[in-house]
XYZ file of C-alpha atoms in Angstrom:
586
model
C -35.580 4.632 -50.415
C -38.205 4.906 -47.847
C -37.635 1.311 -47.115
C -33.836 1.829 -46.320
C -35.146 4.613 -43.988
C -37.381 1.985 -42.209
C -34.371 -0.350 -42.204
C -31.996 2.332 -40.408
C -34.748 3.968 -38.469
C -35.086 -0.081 -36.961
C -31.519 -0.327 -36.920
C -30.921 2.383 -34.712
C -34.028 1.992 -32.190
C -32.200 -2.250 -31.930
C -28.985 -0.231 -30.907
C -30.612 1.693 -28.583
C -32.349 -0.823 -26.647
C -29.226 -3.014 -26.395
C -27.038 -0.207 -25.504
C -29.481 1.091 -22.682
C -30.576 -2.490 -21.360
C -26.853 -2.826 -20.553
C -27.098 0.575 -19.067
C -30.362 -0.769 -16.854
C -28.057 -3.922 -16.279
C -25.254 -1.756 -14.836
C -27.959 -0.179 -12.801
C -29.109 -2.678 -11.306
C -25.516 -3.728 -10.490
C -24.776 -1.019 -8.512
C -28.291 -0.865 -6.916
C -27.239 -4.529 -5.981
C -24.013 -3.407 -4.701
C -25.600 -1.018 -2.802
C -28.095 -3.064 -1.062
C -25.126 -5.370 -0.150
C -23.035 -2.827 1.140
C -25.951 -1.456 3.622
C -26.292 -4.954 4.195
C -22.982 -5.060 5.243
C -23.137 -1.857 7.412
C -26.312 -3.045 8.952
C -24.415 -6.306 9.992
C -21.652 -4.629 11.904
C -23.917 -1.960 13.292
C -25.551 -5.121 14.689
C -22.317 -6.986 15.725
C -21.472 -4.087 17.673
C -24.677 -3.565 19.693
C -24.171 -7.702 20.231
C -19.943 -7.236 21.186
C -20.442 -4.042 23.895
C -23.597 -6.102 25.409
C -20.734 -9.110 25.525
C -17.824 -7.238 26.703
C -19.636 -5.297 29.185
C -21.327 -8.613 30.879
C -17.572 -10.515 30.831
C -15.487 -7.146 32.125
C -17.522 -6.493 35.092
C -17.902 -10.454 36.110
C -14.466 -10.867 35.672
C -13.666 -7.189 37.361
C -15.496 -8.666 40.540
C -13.525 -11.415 40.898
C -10.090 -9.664 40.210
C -11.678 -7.718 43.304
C -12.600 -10.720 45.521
C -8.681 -12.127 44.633
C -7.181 -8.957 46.041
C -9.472 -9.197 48.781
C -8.603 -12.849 49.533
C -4.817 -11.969 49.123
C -4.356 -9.315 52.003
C -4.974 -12.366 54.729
C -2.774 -14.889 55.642
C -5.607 -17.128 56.582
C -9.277 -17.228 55.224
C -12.112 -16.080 57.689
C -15.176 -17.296 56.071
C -17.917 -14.781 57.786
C -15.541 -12.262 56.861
C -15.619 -13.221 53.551
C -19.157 -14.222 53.679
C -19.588 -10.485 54.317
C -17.331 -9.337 51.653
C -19.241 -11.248 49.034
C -22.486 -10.505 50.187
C -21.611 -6.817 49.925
C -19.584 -7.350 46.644
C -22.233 -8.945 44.702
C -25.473 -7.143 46.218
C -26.424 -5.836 42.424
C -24.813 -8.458 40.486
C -25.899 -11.883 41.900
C -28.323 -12.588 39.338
C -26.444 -14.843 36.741
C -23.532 -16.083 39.467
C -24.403 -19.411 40.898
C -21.235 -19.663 43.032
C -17.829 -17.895 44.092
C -14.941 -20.594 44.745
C -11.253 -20.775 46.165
C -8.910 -23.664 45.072
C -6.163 -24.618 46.971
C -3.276 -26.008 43.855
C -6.305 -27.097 42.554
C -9.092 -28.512 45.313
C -12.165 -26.903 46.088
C -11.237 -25.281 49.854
C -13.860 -22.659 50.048
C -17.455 -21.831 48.320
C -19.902 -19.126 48.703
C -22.836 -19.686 49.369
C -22.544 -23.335 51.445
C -26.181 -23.956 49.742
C -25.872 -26.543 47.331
C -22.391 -26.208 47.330
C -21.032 -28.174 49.919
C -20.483 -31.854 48.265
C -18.073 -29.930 46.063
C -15.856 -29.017 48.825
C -12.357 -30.986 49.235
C -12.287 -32.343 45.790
C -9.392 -32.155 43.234
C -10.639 -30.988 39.965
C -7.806 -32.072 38.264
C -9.427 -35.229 38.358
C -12.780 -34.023 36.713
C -12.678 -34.822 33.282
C -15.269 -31.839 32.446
C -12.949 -29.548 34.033
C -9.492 -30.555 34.239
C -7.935 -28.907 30.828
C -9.051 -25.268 32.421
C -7.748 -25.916 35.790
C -4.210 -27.146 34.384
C -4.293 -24.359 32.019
C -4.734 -21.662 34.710
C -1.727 -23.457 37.104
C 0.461 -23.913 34.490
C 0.350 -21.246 32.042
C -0.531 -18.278 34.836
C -3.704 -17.107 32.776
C -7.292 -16.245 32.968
C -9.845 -18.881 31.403
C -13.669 -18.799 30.065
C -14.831 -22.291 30.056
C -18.791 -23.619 29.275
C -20.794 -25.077 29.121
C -19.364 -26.845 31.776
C -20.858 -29.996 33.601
C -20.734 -29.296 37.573
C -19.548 -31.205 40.359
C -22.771 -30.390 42.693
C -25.450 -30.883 39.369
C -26.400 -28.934 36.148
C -24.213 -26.753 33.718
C -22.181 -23.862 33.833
C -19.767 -21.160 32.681
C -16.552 -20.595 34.698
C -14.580 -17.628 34.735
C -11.137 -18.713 36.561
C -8.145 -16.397 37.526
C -4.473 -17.497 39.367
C -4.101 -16.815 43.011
C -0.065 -16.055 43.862
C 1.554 -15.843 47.518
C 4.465 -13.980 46.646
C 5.712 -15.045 43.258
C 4.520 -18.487 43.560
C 1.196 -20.286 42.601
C -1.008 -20.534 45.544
C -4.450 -21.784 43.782
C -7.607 -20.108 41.830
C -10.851 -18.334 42.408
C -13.566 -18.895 40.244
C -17.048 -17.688 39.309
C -19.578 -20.145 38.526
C -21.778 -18.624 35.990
C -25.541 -20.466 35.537
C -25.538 -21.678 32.369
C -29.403 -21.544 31.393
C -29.245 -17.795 32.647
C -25.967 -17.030 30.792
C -27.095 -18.972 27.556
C -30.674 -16.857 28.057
C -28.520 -13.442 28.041
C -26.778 -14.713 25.212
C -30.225 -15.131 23.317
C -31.310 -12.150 24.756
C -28.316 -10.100 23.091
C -28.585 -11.675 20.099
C -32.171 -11.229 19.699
C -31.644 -7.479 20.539
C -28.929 -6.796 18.017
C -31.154 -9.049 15.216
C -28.588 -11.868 14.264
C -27.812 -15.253 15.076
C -24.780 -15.841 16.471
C -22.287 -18.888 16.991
C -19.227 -18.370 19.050
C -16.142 -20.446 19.036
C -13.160 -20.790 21.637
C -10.378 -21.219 19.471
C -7.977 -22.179 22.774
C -9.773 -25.165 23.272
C -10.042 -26.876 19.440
C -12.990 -24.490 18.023
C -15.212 -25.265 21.351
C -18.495 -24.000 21.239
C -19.638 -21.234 23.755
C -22.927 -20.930 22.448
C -24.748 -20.946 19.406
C -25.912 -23.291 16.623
C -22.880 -24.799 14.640
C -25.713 -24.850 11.752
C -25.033 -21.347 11.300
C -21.770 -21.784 9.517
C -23.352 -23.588 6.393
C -25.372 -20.196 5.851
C -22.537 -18.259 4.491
C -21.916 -16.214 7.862
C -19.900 -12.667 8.680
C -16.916 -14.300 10.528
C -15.110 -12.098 13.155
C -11.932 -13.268 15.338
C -12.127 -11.467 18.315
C -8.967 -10.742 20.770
C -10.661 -10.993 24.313
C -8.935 -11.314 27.929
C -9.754 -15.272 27.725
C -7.641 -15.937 24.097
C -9.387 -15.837 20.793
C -12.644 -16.479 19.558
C -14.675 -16.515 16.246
C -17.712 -15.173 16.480
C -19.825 -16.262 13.561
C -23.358 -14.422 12.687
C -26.219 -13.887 10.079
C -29.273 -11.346 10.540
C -32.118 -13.204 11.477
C -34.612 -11.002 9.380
C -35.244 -11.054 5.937
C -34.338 -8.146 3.769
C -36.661 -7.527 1.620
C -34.598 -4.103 0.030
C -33.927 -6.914 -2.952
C -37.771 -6.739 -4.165
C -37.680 -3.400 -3.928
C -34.635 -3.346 -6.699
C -36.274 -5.865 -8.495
C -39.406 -3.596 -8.911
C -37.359 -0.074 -9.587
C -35.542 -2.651 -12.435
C -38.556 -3.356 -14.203
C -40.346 0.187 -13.801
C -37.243 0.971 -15.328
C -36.809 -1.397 -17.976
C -40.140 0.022 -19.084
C -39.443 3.733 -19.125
C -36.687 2.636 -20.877
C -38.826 1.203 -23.654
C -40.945 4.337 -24.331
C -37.800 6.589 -24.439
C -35.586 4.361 -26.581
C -35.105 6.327 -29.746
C -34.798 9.384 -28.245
C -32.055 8.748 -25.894
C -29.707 7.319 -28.520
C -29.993 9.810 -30.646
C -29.167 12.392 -27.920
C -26.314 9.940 -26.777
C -25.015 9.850 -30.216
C -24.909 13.852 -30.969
C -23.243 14.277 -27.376
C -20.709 11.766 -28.089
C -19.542 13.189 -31.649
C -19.715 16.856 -29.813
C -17.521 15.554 -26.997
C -15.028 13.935 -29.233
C -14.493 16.836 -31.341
C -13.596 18.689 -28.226
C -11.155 16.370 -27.542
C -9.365 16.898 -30.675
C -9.404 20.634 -30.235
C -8.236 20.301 -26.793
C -5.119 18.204 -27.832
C -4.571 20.078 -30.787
C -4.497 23.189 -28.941
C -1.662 21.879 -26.095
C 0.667 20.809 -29.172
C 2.846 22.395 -31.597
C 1.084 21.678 -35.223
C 4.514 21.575 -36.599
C 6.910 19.213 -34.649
C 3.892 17.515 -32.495
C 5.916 18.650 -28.972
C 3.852 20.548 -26.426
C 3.061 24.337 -27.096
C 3.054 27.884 -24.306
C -0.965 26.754 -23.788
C 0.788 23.569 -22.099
C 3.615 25.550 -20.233
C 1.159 27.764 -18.681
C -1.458 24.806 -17.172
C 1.903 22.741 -16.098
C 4.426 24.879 -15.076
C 2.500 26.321 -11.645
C 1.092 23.367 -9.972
C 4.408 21.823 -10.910
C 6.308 24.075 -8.963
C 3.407 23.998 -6.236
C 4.155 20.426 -5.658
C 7.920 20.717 -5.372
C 7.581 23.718 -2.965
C 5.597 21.172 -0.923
C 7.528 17.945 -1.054
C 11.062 19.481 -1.521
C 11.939 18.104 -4.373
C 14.611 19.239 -7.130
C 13.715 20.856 -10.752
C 16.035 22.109 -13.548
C 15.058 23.918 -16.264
C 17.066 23.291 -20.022
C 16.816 26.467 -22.644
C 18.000 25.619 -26.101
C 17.859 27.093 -29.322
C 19.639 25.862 -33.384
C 22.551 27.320 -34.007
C 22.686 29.707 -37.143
C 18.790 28.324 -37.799
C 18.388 31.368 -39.875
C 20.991 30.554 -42.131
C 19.281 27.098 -42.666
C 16.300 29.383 -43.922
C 17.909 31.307 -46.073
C 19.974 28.507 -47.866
C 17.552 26.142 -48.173
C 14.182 27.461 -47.172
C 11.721 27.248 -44.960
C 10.508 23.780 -45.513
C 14.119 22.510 -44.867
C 13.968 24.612 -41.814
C 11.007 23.039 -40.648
C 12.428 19.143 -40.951
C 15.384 20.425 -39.085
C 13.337 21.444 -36.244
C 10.828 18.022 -36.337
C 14.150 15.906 -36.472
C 15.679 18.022 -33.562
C 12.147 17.714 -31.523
C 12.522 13.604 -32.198
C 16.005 13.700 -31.045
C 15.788 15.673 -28.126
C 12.482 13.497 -26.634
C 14.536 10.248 -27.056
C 16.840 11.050 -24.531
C 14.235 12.289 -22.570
C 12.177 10.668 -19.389
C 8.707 10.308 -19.537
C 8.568 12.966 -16.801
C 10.480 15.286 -18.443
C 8.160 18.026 -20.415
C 9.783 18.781 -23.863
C 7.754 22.499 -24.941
C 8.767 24.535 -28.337
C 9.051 27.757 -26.469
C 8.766 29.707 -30.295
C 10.505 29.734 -34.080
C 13.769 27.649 -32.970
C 14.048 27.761 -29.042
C 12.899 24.973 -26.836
C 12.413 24.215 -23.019
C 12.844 21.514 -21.374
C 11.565 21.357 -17.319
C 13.522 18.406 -15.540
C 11.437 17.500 -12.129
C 13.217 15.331 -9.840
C 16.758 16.526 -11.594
C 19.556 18.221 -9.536
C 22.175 20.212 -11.736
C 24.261 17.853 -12.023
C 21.905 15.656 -13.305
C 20.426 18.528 -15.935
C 23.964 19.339 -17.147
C 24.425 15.146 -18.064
C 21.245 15.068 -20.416
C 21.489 18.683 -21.971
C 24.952 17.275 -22.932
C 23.862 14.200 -23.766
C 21.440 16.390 -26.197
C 23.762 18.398 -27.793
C 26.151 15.609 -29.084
C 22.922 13.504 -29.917
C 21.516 16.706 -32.230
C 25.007 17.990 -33.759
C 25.363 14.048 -34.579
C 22.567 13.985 -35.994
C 22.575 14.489 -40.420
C 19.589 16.148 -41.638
C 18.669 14.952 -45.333
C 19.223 18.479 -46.663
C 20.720 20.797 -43.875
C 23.587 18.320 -43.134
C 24.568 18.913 -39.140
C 22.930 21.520 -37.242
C 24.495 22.283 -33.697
C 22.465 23.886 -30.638
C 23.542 25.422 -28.011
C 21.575 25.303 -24.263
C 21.687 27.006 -21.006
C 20.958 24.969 -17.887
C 19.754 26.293 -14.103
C 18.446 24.408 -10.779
C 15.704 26.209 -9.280
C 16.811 27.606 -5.928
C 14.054 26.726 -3.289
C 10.384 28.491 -3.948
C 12.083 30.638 -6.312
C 9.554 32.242 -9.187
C 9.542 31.009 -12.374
C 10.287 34.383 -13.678
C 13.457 34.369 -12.328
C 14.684 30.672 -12.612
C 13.816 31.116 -16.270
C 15.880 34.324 -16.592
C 18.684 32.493 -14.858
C 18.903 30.315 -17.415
C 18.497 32.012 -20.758
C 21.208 34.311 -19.533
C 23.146 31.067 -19.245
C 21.585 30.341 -23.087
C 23.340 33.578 -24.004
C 27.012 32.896 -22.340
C 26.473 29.608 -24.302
C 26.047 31.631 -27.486
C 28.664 34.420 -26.771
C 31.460 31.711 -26.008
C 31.044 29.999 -29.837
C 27.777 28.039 -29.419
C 27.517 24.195 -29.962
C 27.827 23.472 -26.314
C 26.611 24.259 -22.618
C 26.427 26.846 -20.020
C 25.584 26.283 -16.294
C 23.831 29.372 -14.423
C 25.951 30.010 -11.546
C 23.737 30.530 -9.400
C 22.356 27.030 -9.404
C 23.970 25.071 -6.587
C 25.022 21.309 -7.146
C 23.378 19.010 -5.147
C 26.154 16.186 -5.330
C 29.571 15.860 -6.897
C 29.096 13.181 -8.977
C 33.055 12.826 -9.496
C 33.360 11.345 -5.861
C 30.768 8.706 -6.486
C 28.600 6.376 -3.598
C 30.404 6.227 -0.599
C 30.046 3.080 1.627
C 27.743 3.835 4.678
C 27.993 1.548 8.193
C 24.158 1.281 8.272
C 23.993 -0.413 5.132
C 25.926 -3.573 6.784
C 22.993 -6.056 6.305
C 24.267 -8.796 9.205
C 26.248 -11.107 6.140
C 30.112 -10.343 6.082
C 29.753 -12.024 2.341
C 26.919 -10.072 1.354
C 28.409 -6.935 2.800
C 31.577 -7.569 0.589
C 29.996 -7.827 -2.740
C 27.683 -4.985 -2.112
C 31.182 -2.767 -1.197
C 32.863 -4.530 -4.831
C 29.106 -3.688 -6.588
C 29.641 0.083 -5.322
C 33.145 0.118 -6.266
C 32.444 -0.927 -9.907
C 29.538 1.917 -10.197
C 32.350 4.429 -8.917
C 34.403 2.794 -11.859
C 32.245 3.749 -14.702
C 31.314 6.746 -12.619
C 34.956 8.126 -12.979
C 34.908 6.774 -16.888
C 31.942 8.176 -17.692
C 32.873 10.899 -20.563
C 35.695 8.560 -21.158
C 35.763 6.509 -24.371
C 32.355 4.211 -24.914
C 35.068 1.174 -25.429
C 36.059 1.616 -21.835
C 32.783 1.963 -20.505
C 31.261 -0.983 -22.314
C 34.437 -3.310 -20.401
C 33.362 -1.768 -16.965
C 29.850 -2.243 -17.751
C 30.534 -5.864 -18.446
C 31.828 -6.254 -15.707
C 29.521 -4.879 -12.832
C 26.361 -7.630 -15.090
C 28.775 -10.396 -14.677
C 29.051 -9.636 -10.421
C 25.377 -8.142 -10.126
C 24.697 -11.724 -11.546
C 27.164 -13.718 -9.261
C 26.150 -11.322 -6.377
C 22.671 -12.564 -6.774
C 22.744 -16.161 -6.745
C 25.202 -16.157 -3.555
C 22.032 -14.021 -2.056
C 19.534 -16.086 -2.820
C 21.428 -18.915 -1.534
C 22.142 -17.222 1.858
C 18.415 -15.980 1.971
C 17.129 -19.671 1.071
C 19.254 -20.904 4.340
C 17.842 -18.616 7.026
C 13.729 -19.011 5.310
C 13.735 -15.562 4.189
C 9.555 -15.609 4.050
C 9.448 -13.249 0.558
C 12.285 -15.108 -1.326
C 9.940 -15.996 -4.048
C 9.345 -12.287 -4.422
C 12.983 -11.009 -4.081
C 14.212 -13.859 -6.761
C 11.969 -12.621 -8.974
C 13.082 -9.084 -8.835
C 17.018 -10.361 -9.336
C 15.230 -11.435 -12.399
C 14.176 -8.489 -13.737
C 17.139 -6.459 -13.079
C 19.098 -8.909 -14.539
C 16.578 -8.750 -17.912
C 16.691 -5.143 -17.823
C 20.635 -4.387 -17.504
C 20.937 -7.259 -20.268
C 19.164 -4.827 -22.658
C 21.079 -2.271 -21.562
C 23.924 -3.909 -22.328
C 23.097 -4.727 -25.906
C 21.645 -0.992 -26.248
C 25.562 -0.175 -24.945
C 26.945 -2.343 -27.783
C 24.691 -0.590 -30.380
C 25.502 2.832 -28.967
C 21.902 2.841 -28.565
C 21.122 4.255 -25.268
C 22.641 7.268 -23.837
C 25.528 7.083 -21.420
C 23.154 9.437 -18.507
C 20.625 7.353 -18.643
C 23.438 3.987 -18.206
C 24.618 6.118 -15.209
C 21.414 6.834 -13.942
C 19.647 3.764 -14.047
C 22.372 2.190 -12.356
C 22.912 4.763 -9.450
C 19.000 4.719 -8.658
C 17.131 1.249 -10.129
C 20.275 -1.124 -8.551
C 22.221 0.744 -5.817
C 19.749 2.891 -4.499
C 16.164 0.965 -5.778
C 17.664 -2.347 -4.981
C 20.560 -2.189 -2.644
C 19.402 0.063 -0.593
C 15.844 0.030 -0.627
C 14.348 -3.755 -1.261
C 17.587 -5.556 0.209
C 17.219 -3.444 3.318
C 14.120 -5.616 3.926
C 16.001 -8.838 4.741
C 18.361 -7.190 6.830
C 16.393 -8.805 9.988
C 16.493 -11.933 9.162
C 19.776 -11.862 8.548
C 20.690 -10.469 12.051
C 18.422 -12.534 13.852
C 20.599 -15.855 12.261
């Protein structure tokens, strides 16, 4: 005995350990996480200290020369003391990283500032610089603003070149340019990145990934990679933090304090884990058990009462419809009485089974007390209430009950009016429960002061802003419509008549589908993969609705409905509406 003891006494502390060292596992997992995600946040602080530094340096170079090209463009002809004196006053704080300030006539040097160093560069055509060519061409021809380095310069060494159009009118007159030194400009750009702690490689993707600056070594390092939009085109701007983190040995040292605590605590923990877990499951049970009926397994007045406000909080707030169904058995008491109580009882379990089939899984089936039920309908209009409470009665007085035979119910049906109480929409309708009863029971009654929302009798009518841009398309959708008003108008007609017109809106849904696809293949409809698939699954999906018609298995509301909102509205409507474009466009 005392050995068996040892044996589960072992057993148990083994458990333990496993079950916590997965706990210390998912731990460290999130500690990971963590240190990645700060990681992360530490990497675009960074890039942002690195971008404003950046955009500041290229907005106010490039806002100077917008300034010198208006300046250039009031005169007719160029005075160059007078725009010696311009310049001189233009640049007076910001002539530490320019090397030079050009005008190009089409696309020849005419004009330089300062004439130091600058002068053999005068008169020639850089079209006809290999170095330079591509940005000059680019800036004639396409009217835009270029960022070119490093460059290789005419009059010696390297630099960056910030070039801009110069129009006469509405024609192209030539460029101005600022010659950026490149060992400066490369120095601010280590300067930046040194301050912002990465290492940074940035890519021109105008001109075939050129690099701007940086080490192209960077990208086998597993580097952040941002494309950024600036005045110039776009670039990628590739960095890494150039300090070690060392927040990973710090994890690494919490895991195995950890791991040890965990050790001396073992036993304990489990068995406190354990008595919590059997405590919390039995209050599971009791809290399920309490929000159901013991009897038919339905929900109880506890679940009423924790549903029925919020529920009427959120329609109040999105403006959406709710009906309310109140139904009791017919003559239940003289089931009692003739058969007894434990008959009575099957009848109302079998009635509770019925009733949820032809139910939604949003609708809330509650046994209100001894034979009346409630039934709260969101999203349901009257109309739509009145077609399942029918629906319910001839599925429950249809319905043979091993011992009571047919049983018959009778139901009262009301629409809440907008932010009315429950008090009152629940009055509304058991007085509607009562003309039910008074005029012979076994069948409906509609409060009258519900209002309908639509009169289903008239059906879809065809709308002018569904025309989709296909005359075709636009035809079959009209026929598709027509068909739905078809079974519409035969809906409490006989099922043999319905099951024809049913057969007949698959077969054209079908046939309506593959002329679509077709028509959507032609003009590269980008998501046809997508859409086909969905024809797919409608087409599955009314198939089994079909054979569910055949067995007189599914309900003729919920035929109606799931054609009027899955396929005209859902589909129609709703996902074909996205092609609509395309369509217009061809």
């Amino acid at each position: 005995m005392k050995k068996n003891k040892n044996i589960k006494a072992l057993t148990i502390s083994v458990a333990a350990f496993i079950v916590l060292c997965g706990l210390l596992l998912g731990i460290l997992s999130l500690l990971m996480n963590k240190v990645k995600n700060q990681r992360t946040i530490d990497a675009s602080y960074r890039y942002l200290i690195f971008n404003n530094s950046l955009e500041n340096f290229l907005v106010s170079h490039t806002n100077m020369l917008f300034g010198f090209r208006a300046y250039v463009n009031t005169f007719d002809t160029l005075d160059d003391n007078e725009i010696y004196a311009f310049l001189e006053h233009l640049l007076e704080d910001n002539r530490e990283y320019i090397r030079n300030v050009g005008i190009l006539k089409d696309t020849t040097v005419l004009w330089n500032y300062p004439r130091e160093n600058n002068s053999s560069v005068i008169g020639v055509d850089l079209s006809d610089v290999e170095s330079q060519a591509p940005q000059i061409l680019m800036v004639k021809n396409q009217n835009v603003k270029v960022f070119a380095g490093p460059v290789n310069l005419v009059q010696g060494g390297i630099g960056y070149i910030i070039r801009i159009p110069i129009r006469k009118g509405n024609e192209y007159w030539g460029q101005a340019s600022i010659v950026l030194d490149g060992e400066k400009f490369i120095q601010y750009m280590d300067d930046i990145s040194h301050d912002a702690g990465m290492n940074v490689l940035v890519l021109d993707l105008n001109k075939e990934e050129t690099v701007l600056y940086g080490d192209p070594d960077i990208l086998d390092k597993d580097p952040v990679t941002i494309t950024k939009k600036t005045d110039f085109g776009l670039w990628n701007i590739y960095y890494i933090p150039s300090s070690t983190d060392a927040r990973f040995l710090s994890v690494l040292l919490v895991t195995v304090l950890g791991f040890l605590l965990i050790l001396g605590v073992t036993l304990f923990i489990y068995r406190h884990a354990v008595r919590n877990l059997q405590l919390s499951s039995q209050n599971i049970r009791l809290s399920e058990t309490a929000l159901k009926d013991k009897l038919t397994g339905v929900y109880n007045r506890a679940m009423f009462e924790r549903y029925i406000y919020s529920e009427l909080a959120k329609a109040d707030s999105l403006g959406y419809d709710m009906s309310l169904i109140i139904f009791d058995l017919d003559h239940f008491k003289r089931v009692n009485d003739t058969y007894g109580h434990d008959t009575g009882d099957e009848v109302l379990v079998n009635t509770a089974m019925v009733t949820q089939k032809a139910l939604r899984k949003s609708d809330l089936l509650i046994r209100w007390g001894g034979e009346e039920f409630l039934i709260i309908l969101s999203n349901s209009n009257l109309n739509s209430a009145a077609r399942i409470a029918e629906e319910i009665r001839k599925e429950i007085s249809n319905f043979n009950h091993e011992k009571a035979g047919q049983v018959t119910i009778s139901l009262g049906v009301a629409e809440r009016l907008e932010f009315e109480f429950w008090e009152s929409w629940f009055k509304r309708a058991d007085k509607a429960l009562y003309q039910a009863k008074k005029s012979g029971r076994n069948r409906l009654s509609i409060s009258m002061d519900s209002k309908p929302i639509r009169n289903d009798s008239d059906g879809l009518n065809w709308k002018t802003e569904w025309f989709c841009g296909n005359e075709k398309i636009d035809q079959q959708h009209k026929e598709l419509m027509i068909d739905a008003n078809e079974m519409i108008a035969a809906y409490n007609n006989d099922i043999s008549e319905f099951t024809v017109l049913f057969e007949k809106f698959y077969q054209s849904l079908k046939k309506h589908f593959r002329y679509e696809e077709g028509i959507l293949r032609n003009v590269e409809y980008p998501f046809l993969e997508e859409h086909v698939q969905i024809h797919e699954q409608i087409l599955v999906s009314v198939e089994k609705t079909k054979d569910n018609i055949q067995r007189l298995s599914t309900s003729s509301a919920s035929i109606f409905d799931y054609i009027l909102e899955e396929i005209l509205v859902g589909h129609f409507l709703l996902e074909d509406f996205k092609f609509f474009n395309y369509l217009q466009k061809k």
